[in-house]
Amino acid sequence: MILIVLCDQFLSSSDVFLPQAGHPTRIILKLCNACSFNEGLAPVSGSKRWGYINTASQWAIAPQFSVAGSLSEGLAAVKRDGKFGLINQAGKLVI
């Protein structure tokens, strides 16, 4: 079992819990904000920057944006270094 914690300042990624006998839970991501999955990715922030995780709870696009929108038709609106643009599912700026 894997647990993703939203904004708990007292837990670290090495903390392990036993919510069910014999089934340890490991915190793999500590997030402050998260949005719904769209097209396999969800915008999330771990601190001050936003990135995208996949459905396996792994970073697909590293946190680097001050604003990050959900994917739609393969593109997402983002803001980085004070400029807005659109990225694709690989995190490449396309517009």
Coordinates of C-alpha atoms in Angstrom, one line a residue:
M1 CA 0.0 0.0 0.0
I2 CA 1.3 3.5 -0.9
L3 CA 0.2 6.7 0.7
I4 CA 0.4 10.2 -0.7
V5 CA 0.2 12.8 2.0
L6 CA -1.2 16.2 1.3
C7 CA 0.5 19.0 3.3
D8 CA 1.5 17.3 6.5
Q9 CA 4.6 19.1 7.7
F10 CA 5.3 16.5 10.4
L11 CA 5.8 13.5 8.1
S12 CA 8.8 12.7 6.0
S13 CA 9.1 10.4 3.0
S14 CA 10.9 7.8 5.1
D15 CA 8.0 7.5 7.6
V16 CA 6.3 4.1 7.6
F17 CA 2.8 3.3 9.0
L18 CA 0.9 0.1 9.6
P19 CA -2.7 0.9 8.8
Q20 CA -3.6 -2.8 8.4
A21 CA -1.9 -5.6 10.2
G22 CA 1.1 -6.7 8.1
H23 CA 0.6 -4.2 5.3
P24 CA 3.1 -1.3 5.8
T25 CA 2.4 2.0 4.1
R26 CA 5.2 4.1 2.8
I27 CA 4.8 7.8 2.0
I28 CA 6.3 8.4 -1.4
L29 CA 5.2 12.0 -2.1
K30 CA 4.4 14.8 0.3
L31 CA 2.3 17.3 -1.6
C32 CA 0.8 20.6 -0.7
N33 CA -1.7 20.9 -3.6
A34 CA -3.0 18.3 -6.1
C35 CA -5.5 18.4 -8.9
S36 CA -7.4 15.6 -10.8
F37 CA -5.8 13.3 -13.3
N38 CA -6.4 14.2 -16.9
E39 CA -4.8 12.2 -19.8
G40 CA -2.7 10.2 -17.3
L41 CA -1.1 13.2 -15.5
A42 CA -2.1 15.3 -12.5
P43 CA -0.7 18.8 -11.7
V44 CA 0.7 18.8 -8.1
S45 CA 2.9 20.9 -6.0
G46 CA 5.4 19.7 -3.4
S47 CA 6.3 23.1 -2.1
K48 CA 6.4 26.4 -4.1
R49 CA 6.6 24.8 -7.6
W50 CA 4.2 22.7 -9.6
G51 CA 4.9 19.6 -11.6
Y52 CA 3.0 16.5 -12.8
I53 CA 2.7 13.0 -11.5
N54 CA 1.5 9.9 -13.4
T55 CA -1.0 7.4 -12.2
A56 CA 1.9 5.4 -10.6
S57 CA 2.5 8.5 -8.3
Q58 CA 5.9 9.1 -9.9
W59 CA 7.0 12.5 -11.1
A60 CA 6.4 12.6 -14.9
I61 CA 7.4 16.3 -15.1
A62 CA 9.5 17.7 -12.3
P63 CA 8.2 20.6 -10.3
Q64 CA 9.3 23.8 -12.1
F65 CA 6.2 25.9 -12.7
S66 CA 4.5 28.6 -10.5
V67 CA 1.2 27.7 -12.2
A68 CA 0.2 24.5 -13.8
G69 CA -3.1 23.5 -15.4
S70 CA -4.6 20.2 -16.3
L71 CA -3.9 18.5 -19.6
S72 CA -6.4 18.9 -22.4
E73 CA -5.9 17.5 -25.9
G74 CA -2.3 16.8 -25.0
L75 CA -1.4 20.3 -23.7
A76 CA -1.4 22.1 -20.4
A77 CA -1.1 25.8 -19.6
V78 CA 1.9 26.6 -17.3
K79 CA 3.7 29.7 -15.9
R80 CA 7.5 29.6 -15.5
D81 CA 9.8 32.6 -14.9
G82 CA 6.9 35.0 -15.2
K83 CA 5.8 33.8 -18.6
F84 CA 2.8 31.7 -19.6
G85 CA 3.0 28.9 -22.2
L86 CA 1.7 25.4 -23.1
I87 CA 3.6 22.2 -22.5
N88 CA 3.0 18.7 -23.9
Q89 CA 2.8 15.5 -21.9
A90 CA 6.6 15.2 -21.9
G91 CA 7.0 18.7 -20.3
K92 CA 8.3 20.3 -23.4
L93 CA 7.3 23.9 -24.0
V94 CA 5.4 24.0 -27.4
I95 CA 3.9 27.5 -27.4

